[in-house]
Coordinates of C-alpha atoms and ligand atoms in Angstrom, one line a residue:
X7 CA 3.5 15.1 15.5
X8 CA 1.0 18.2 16.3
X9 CA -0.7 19.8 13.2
X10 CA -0.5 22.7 12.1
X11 CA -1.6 25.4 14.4
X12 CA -5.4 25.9 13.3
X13 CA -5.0 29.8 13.6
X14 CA -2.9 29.0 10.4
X15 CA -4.4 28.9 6.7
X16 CA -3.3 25.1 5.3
X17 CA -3.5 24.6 1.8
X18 CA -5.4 20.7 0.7
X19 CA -3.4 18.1 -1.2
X20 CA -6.0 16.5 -3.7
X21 CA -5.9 13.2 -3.4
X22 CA -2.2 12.3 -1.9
X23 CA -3.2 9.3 -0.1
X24 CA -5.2 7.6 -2.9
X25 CA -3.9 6.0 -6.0
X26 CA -3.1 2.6 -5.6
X27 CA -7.1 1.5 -4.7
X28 CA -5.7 0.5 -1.4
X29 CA -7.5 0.5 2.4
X30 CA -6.4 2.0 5.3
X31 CA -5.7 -0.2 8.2
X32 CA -8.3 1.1 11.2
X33 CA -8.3 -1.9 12.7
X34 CA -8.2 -5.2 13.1
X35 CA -4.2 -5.3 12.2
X36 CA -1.0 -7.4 13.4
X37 CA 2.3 -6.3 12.6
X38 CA 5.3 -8.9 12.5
X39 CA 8.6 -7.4 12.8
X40 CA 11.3 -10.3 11.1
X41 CA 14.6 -9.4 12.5
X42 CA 13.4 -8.1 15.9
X43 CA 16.5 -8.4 17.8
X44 CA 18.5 -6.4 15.0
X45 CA 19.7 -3.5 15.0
X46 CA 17.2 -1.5 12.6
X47 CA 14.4 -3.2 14.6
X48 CA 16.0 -1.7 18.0
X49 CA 17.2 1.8 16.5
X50 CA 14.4 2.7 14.3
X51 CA 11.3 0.6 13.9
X52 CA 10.3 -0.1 17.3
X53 CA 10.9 3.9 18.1
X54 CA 8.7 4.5 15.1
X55 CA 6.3 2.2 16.2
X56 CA 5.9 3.5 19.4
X57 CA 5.9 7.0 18.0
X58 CA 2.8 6.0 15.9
X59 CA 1.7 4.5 19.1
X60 CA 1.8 7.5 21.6
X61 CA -0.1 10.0 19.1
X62 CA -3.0 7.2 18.3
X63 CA -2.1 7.0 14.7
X64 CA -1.4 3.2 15.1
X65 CA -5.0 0.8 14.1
X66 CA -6.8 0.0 17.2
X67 CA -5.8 -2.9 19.6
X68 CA -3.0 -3.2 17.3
X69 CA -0.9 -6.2 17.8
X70 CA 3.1 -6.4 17.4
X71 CA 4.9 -9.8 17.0
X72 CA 9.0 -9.8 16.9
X73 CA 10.4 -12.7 15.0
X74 CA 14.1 -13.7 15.0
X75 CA 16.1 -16.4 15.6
X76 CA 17.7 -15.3 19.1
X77 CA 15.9 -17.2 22.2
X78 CA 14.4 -14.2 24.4
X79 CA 12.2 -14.3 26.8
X80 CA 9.5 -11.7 27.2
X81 CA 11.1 -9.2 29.5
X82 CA 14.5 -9.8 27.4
X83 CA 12.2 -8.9 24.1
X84 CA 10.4 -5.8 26.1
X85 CA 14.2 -4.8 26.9
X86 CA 15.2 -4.2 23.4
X87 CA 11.7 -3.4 22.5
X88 CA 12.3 -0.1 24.3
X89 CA 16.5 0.2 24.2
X90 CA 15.8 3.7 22.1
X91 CA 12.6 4.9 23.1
X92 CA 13.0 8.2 25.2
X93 CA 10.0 8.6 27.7
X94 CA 11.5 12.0 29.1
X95 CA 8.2 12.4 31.0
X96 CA 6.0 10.3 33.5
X97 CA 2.8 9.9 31.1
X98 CA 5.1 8.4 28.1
X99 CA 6.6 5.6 30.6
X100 CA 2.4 4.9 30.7
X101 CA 2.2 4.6 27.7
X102 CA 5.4 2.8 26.6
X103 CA 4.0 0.0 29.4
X104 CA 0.6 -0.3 27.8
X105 CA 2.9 -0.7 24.2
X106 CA 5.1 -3.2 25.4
X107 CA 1.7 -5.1 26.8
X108 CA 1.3 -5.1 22.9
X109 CA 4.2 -6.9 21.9
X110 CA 5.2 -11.0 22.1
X111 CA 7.8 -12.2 20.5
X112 CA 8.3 -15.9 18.7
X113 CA 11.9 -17.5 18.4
X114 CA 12.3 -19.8 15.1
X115 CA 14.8 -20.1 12.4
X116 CA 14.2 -18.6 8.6
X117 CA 14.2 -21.2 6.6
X118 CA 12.3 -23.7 8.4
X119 CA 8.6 -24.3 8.5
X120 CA 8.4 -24.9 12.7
X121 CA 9.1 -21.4 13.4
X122 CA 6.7 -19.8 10.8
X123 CA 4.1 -22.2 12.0
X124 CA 4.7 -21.1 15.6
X125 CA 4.4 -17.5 14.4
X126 CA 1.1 -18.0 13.0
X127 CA -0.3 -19.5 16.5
X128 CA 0.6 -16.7 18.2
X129 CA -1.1 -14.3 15.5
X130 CA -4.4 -16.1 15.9
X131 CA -3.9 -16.0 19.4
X132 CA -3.5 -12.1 19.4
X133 CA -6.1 -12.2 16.8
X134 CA -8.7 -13.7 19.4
X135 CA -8.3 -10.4 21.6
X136 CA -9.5 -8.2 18.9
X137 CA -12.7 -6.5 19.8
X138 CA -14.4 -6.6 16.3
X139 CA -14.9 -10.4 15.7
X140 CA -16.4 -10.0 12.4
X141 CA -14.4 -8.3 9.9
X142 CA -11.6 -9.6 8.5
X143 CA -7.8 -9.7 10.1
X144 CA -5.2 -7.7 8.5
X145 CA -1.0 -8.8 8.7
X146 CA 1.6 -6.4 7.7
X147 CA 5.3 -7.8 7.6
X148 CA 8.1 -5.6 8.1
X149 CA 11.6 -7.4 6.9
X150 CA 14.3 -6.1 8.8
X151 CA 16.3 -8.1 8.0
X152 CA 19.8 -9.3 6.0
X153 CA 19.2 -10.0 2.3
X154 CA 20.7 -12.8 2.4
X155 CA 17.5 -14.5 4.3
X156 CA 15.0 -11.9 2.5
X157 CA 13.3 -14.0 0.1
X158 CA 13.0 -17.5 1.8
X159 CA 11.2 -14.8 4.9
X160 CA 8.7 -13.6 2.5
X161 CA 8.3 -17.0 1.2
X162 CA 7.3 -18.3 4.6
X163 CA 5.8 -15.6 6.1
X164 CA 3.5 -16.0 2.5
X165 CA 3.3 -19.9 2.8
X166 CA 2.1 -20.0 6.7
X167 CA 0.9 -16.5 7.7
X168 CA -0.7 -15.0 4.8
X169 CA -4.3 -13.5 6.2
X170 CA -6.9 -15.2 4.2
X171 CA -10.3 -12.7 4.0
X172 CA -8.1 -9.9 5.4
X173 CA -5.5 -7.5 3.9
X174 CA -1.7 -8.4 3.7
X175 CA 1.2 -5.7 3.0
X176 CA 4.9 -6.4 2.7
X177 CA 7.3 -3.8 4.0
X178 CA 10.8 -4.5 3.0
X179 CA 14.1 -2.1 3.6
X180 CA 17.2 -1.9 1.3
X181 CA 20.1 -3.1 0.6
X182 CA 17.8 -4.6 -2.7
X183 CA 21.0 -6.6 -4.6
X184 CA 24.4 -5.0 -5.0
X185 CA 23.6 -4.4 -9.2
X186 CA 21.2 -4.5 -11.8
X187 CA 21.1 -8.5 -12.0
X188 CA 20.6 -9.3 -8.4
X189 CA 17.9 -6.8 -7.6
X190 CA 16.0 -8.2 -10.3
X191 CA 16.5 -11.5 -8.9
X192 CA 15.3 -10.8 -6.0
X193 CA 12.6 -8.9 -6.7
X194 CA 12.1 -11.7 -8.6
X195 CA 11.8 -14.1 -5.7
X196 CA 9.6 -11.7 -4.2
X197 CA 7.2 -10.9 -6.5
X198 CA 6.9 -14.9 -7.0
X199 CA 4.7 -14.9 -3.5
X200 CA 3.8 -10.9 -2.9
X201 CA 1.8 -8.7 -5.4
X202 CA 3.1 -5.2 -6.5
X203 CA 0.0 -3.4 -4.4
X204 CA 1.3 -5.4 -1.4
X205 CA 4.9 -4.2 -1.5
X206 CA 6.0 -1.4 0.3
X207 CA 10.0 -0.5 -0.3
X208 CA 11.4 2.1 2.4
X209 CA 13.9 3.9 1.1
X210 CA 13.5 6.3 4.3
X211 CA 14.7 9.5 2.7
X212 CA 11.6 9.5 1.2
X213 CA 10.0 10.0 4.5
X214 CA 12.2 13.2 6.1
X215 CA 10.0 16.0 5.7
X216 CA 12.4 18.0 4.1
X217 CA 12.5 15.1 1.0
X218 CA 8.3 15.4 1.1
X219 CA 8.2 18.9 1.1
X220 CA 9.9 19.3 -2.3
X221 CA 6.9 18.9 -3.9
X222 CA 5.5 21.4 -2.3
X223 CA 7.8 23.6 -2.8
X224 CA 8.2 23.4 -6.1
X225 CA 4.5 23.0 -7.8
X226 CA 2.8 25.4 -4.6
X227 CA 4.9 28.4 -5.7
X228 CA 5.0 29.1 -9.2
X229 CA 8.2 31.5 -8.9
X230 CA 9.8 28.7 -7.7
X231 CA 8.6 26.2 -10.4
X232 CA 9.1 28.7 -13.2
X233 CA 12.7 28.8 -12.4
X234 CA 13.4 25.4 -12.3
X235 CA 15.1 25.1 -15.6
X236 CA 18.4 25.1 -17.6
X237 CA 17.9 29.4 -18.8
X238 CA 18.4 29.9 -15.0
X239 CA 19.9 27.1 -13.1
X240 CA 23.5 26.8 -13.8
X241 CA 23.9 23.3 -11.6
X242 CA 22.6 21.6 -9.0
X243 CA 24.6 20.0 -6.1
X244 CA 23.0 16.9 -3.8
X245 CA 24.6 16.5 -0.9
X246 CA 25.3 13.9 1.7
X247 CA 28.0 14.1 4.6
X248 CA 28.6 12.3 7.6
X249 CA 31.2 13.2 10.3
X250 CA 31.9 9.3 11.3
X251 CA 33.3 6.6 9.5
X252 CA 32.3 2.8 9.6
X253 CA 33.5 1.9 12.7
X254 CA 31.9 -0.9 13.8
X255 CA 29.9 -1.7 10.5
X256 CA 32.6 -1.6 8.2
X257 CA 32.5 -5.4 7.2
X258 CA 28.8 -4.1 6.3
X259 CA 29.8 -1.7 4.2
X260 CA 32.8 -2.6 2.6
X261 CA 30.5 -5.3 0.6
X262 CA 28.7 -2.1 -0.8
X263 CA 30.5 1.0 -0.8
X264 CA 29.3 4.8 -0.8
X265 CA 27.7 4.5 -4.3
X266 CA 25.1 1.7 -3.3
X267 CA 24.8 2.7 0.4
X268 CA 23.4 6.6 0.1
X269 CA 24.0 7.4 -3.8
X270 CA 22.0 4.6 -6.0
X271 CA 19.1 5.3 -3.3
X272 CA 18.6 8.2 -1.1
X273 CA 20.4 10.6 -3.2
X274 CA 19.1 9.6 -6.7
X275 CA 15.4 9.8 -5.2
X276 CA 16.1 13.4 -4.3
X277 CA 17.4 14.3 -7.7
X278 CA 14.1 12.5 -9.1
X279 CA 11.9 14.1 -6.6
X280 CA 13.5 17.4 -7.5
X281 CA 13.7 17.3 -11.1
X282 CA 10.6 15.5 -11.6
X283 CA 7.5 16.8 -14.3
X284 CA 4.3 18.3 -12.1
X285 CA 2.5 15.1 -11.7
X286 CA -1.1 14.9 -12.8
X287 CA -2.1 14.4 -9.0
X288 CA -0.5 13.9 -6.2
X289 CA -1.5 10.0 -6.4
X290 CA 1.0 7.8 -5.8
X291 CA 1.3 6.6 -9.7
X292 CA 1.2 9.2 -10.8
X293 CA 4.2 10.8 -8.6
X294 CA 6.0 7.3 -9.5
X295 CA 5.8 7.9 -13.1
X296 CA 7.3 10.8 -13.1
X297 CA 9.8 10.2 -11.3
X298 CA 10.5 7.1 -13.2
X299 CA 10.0 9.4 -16.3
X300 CA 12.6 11.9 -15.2
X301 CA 15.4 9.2 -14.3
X302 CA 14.8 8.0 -17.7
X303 CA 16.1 10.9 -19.0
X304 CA 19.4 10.3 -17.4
X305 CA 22.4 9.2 -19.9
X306 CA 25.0 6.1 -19.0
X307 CA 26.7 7.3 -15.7
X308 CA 31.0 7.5 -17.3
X309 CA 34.3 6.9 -15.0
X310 CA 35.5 10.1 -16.1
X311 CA 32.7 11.9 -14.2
X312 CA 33.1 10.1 -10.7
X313 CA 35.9 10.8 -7.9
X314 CA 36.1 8.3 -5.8
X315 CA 38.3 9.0 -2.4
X316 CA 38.9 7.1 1.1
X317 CA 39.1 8.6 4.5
X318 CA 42.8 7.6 6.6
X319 CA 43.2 8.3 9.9
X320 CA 43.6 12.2 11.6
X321 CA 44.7 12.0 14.9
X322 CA 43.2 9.8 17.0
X323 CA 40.9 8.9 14.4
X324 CA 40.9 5.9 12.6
X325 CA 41.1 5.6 9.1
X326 CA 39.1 3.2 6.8
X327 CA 41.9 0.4 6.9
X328 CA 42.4 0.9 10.1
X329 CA 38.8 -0.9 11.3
X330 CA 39.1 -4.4 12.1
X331 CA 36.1 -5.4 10.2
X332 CA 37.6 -4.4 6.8
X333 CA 39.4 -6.2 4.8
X334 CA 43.2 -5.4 4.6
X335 CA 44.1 -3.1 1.3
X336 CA 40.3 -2.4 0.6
X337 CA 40.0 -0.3 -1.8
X338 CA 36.5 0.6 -1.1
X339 CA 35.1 3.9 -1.7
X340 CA 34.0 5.8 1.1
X341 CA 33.5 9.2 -1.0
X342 CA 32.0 9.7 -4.2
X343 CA 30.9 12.5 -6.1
X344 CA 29.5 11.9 -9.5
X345 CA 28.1 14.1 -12.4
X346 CA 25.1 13.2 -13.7
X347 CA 23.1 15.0 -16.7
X348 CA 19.3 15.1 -17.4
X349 CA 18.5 15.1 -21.0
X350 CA 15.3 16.5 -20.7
X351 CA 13.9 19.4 -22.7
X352 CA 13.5 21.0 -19.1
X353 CA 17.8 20.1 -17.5
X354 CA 19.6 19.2 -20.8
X355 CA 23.1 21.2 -20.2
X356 CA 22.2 21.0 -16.2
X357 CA 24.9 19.5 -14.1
X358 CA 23.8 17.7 -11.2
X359 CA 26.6 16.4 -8.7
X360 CA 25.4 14.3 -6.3
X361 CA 28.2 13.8 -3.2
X362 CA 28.2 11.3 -0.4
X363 CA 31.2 10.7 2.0
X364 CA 32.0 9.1 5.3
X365 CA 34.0 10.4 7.6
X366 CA 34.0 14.1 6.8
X367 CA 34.1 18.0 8.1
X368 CA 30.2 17.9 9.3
X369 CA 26.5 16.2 9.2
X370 CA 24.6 17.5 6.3
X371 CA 21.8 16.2 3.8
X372 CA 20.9 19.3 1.0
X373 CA 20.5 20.3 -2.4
X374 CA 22.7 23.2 -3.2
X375 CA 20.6 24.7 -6.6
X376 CA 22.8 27.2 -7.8
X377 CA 21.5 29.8 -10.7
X378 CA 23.4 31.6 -13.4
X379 CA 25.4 34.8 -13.5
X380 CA 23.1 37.5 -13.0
X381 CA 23.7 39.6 -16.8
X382 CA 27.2 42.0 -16.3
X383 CA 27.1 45.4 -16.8
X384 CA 25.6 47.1 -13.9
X385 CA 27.2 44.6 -11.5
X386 CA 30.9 43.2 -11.0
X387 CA 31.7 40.8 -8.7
X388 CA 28.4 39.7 -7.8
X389 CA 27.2 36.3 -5.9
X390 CA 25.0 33.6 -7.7
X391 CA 21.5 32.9 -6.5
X392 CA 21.2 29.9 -4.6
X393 CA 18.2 28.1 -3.5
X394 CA 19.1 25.5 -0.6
X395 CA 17.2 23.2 0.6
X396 CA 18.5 21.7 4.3
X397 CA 16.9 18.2 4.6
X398 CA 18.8 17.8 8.3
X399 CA 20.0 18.4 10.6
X400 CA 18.0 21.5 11.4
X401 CA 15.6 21.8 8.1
X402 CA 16.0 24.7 6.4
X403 CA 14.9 26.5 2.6
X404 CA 17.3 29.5 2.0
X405 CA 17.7 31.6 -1.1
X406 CA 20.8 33.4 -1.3
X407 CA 19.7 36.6 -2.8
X408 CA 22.0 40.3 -3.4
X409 CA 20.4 42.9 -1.8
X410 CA 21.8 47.0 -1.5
X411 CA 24.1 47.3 1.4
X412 CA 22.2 49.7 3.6
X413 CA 23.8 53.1 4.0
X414 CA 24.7 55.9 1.8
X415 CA 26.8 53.6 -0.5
X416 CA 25.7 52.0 -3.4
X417 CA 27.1 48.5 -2.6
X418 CA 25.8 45.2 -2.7
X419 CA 25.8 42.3 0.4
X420 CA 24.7 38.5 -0.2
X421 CA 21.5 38.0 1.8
X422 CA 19.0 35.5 2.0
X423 CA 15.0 34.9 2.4
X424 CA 14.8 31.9 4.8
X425 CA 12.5 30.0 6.2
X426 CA 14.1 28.0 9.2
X427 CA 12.2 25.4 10.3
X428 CA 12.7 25.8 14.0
X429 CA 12.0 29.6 14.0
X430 CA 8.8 29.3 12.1
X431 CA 7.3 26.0 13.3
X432 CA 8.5 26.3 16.6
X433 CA 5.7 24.6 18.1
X434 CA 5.6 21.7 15.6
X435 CA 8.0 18.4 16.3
X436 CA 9.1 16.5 12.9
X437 CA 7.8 13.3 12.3
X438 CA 10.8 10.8 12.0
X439 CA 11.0 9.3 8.4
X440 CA 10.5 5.9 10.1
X441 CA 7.2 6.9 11.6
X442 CA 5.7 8.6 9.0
X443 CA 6.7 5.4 6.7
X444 CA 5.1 3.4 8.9
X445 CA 1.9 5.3 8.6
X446 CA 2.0 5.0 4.8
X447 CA 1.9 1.9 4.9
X448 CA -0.9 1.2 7.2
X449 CA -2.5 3.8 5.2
X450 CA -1.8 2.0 1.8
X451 CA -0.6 5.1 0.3
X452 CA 2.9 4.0 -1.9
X453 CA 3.6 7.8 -3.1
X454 CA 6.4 7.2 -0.8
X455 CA 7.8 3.9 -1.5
X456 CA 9.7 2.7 -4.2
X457 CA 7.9 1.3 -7.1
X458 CA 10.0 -1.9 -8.9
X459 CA 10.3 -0.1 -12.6
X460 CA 12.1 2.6 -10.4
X461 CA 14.2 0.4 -8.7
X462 CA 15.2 -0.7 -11.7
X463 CA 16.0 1.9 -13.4
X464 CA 18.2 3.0 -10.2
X465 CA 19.9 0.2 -10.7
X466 CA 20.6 0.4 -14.3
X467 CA 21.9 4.1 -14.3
X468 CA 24.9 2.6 -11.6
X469 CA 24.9 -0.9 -12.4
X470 CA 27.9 0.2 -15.2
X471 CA 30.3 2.2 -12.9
X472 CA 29.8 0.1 -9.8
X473 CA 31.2 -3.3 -12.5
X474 CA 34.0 -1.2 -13.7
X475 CA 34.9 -0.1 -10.0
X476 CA 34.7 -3.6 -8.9
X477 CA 36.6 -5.1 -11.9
X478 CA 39.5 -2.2 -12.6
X479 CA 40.0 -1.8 -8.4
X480 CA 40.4 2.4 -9.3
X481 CA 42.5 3.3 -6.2
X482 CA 40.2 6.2 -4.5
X483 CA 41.9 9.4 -3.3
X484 CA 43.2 9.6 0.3
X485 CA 40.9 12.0 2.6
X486 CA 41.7 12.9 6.2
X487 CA 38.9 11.9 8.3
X488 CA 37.2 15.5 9.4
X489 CA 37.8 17.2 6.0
X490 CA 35.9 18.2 3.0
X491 CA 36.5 15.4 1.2
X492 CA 39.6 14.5 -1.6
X493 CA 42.0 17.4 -2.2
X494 CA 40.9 16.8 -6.1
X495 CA 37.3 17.7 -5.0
X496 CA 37.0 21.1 -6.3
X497 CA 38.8 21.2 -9.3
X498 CA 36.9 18.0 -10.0
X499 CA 34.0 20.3 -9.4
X500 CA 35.3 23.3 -11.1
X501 CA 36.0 21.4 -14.0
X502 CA 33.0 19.4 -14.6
X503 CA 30.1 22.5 -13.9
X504 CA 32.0 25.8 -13.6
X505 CA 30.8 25.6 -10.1
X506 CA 32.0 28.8 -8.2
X507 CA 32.6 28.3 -4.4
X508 CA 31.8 31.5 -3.0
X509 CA 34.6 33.4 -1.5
X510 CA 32.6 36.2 -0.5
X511 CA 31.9 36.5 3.7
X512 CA 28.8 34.6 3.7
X513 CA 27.7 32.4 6.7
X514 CA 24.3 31.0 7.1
X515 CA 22.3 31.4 9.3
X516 CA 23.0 35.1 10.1
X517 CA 20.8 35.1 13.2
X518 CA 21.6 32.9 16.1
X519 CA 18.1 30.4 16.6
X520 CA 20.2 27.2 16.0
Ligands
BG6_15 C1 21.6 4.3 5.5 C2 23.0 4.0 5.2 O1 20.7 3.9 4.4 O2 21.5 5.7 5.6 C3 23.9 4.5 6.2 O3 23.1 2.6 5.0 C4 23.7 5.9 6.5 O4 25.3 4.2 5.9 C5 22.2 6.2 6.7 O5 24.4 6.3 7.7 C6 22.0 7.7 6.8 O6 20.7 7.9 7.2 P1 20.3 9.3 8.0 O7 18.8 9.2 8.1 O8 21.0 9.3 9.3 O9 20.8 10.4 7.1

């Protein structure tokens, strides 16, 4: 996580890591990871962790206890502790032994009070080694964990581990319910023990760099901003694709479906990101109220503007059914593409389609802003603009712009202006969403957490489509696993924006850095 190169002039951020009246955590600080010996624990917060760790952004003598039900001894713990943290280099194997020196781990069960009270003896403990004796002792929780234990966890963890004198936080990690009712229930339950200022809820798209630099984007350059409307834009596509299918975590994810696993979350925080009024500052309220604001705006989601498809096997690749853990005749989506609409003075008449599928042609998070027919008249047969932004793999903002064909001609050629991440930050490494999550939440900034009035209202634009799915069992269109998507997918497009695919010879990139 270098900076950027001081020869280079950086702009200031007024106050994005204020807002909330909230302290950063310097020192003084345990961290209890519930659900150690999952998998979220093993594939992404321990790597962040240790991340933080390596570049001294973690508080001093920080102190990391696992918790989970599993009996493990230390070196067992240590083992899965540092399963996915690559030490390509002598110096990082250092320092991944002085991290692990960090970390204990308590066995106990999450619902009963022996465990918890265990837990707490072995904070004090690690307490005892901290070198400044007099101020207070901070605890963050991080829940990764099922949600079917959530609550009674942040019960306990509130009932026998809360930090009296010192500052608590709360980080907790979707899925939050499965519709309107029971994420209000739950955040119910947790509200009961844990104040608003102490919740932190990842939604980690809000921590790729791609997803944080849309604001910069947009309010930093005001050609940019000034086009950001419904004269120019004609519609606006958010994109998710992923070139595997569920194997292995389809019982997971057949209780949920595309809709609630990347839509009602990571893709609907882009739109509101995107969309969003400039904020008054770059405080995390006021970012959250705009957003919230923004998705406000947004009319009842209707069936007749969702498609809903399936991936079946292609080869030697398995289709949905075909997984052992999901249920025989599932009828679970594993595509979706849905139209939404803004009604704001600033998008009415925009089409947004935001599309998320399993099991297709390649690996790609972006928004696809597409502009309106440049006016006829001089020009036939001439390409739309279209901003992209690439949030992975390989970050990239392009504008596809028409420029004159070089040479005696008169013709035009579809070009673009890009910034490629890799070309023009070459010496910079990207921060992992998990790490620089993490950090927020030591640092107490919640700009990039979700706030409850916008869960909510996540919840309330889906909540209607997801009950009719689940009670009329729509059969979804068959896809082949490594395609596009549905066969419908285009005129489903076509019909619902005038979206034109462009059939003109255009490949991006043009050069060959990636
Ligand atoms: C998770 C979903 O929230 O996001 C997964 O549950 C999905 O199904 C994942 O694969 C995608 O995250 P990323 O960071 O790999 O794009």
């Amino acid at each position: 996580m270098a900076a950027v190169p001081s020869s280079e002039k950086t702009g200031e951020i007024r106050s994005a890591s204020s807002g909330s009246g909230q302290h950063a955590l310097t020192t003084n600080t345990a961290i209890v990871i519930a659900g150690a010996s999952g998998d979220l624990a093993k594939k992404k917060t321990f790597p962040a962790l240790f991340g933080l760790y390596q570049n001294g952004f973690l508080p001093n003598g920080i102190r990391i206890i696992g918790y989970a039900r599993s009996k493990m001894d230390p070196e067992e713990f240590h083992k899965r502790v540092s399963q996915y943290i690559k030490t390509p280099i002598p110096a990082l194997k250092d320092k991944l032994k002085e991290f692990l020196e960090r970390c204990t781990y308590v066995s106990g069960q999450y619902d009963e009070d022996q465990g918890f009270e265990d837990l707490e003896k072995e904070l004090q403990r690690c307490e005892e080694t901290y070198e400044d004796k007099e101020s207070p002792k901070n605890r963050v929780f991080y829940m990764a964990l099922p949600p079917s234990v959530f609550t009674v966890v942040a019960a306990n963890f509130k009932k026998h581990n809360y930090s009296k004198g010192g500052i608590n936080r709360i980080i907790v990690e979707k899925p939050f319910g499965k519709d309107l009712e029971s994420s209000r229930e739950m955040q119910a339950g947790l509200k009961k023990e844990w104040k608003e200022e102490e919740i932190f809820r990842i939604d980690h798209y809000l921590g790729k760099e791609m997803v944080k630099n849309m604001l910069v984007l947009r309010f930093a350059n005001v050609m940019l901003d000034a086009s950001f409307n419904k004269n120019l834009i004609s519609n606006v596509q958010i994109t998710f694709k992923e070139p595997f299918g569920t194997e292995g975590r389809g019982g997971y994810f057949d209780e949920f479906g595309i809709i609630r696993d990347v839509m009602q979350n990571h893709l609907l925080q882009v739109l509101s990101i995107l969309t969003m009024e400039r904020p008054v500052s770059f405080s995390s309220e006021d970012i959250r109220d705009e957003k919230v604001k923004v998705l406000r705006y947004i009319p009842e989601i209707k069936m007749e503007d969702v498609l809903l498809g399936q991936y079946v096997g292609n080869g030697d690749k398995p289709g949905y059914l075909d997984d052992e853990t999901v249920p025989k005749g599932s009828i679970c989506p594993t595509f979706a593409a849905i139209v939404v609409h803004i009604n704001s003075p600033r998008w009415e008449g925009v089409p947004f389609i935001l599309k998320a599928g399993k099991a297709l042609n390649e690996q790609k998070a972006e928004v696809r802003i597409q502009y309106k027919d440049t006016t006829s008249g001089i020009f036939s047969d001439i390409t739309r603009n279209e901003l992209v932004i690439r949030v992975q793999p390989n970050e990239a903002v392009y504008l596809k712009m028409n420029s004159k064909a070089p040479g005696l001609a008169m013709r035009t050629v579809p070009t673009e202006m890009d910034l490629t991440y890799k070309r023009r930050f070459s010496d910079l490494k990207i921060p992992e969403a998990y790490e620089a999550l993490i950090l927020d939440a030591f640092k107490g900034d919640h700009s990039n957490f979700v706030r409850d009035d916008e869960l909510d209202i996540a919840w309330k634009l889906f909540t209607p489509i997801l009950h009719q799915i689940d009670n009329d069992k729509p059969k979804p269109e068959p896809y082949e696993y490594g395609s596009r998507g549905p066969a419908a997918l285009d005129d489903f497009i076509a019909k619902k924006v005038g979206y034109t695919r462009s059939e003109a010879p255009y490949t991006w990139p043009s050069t060959s850095v990636l």
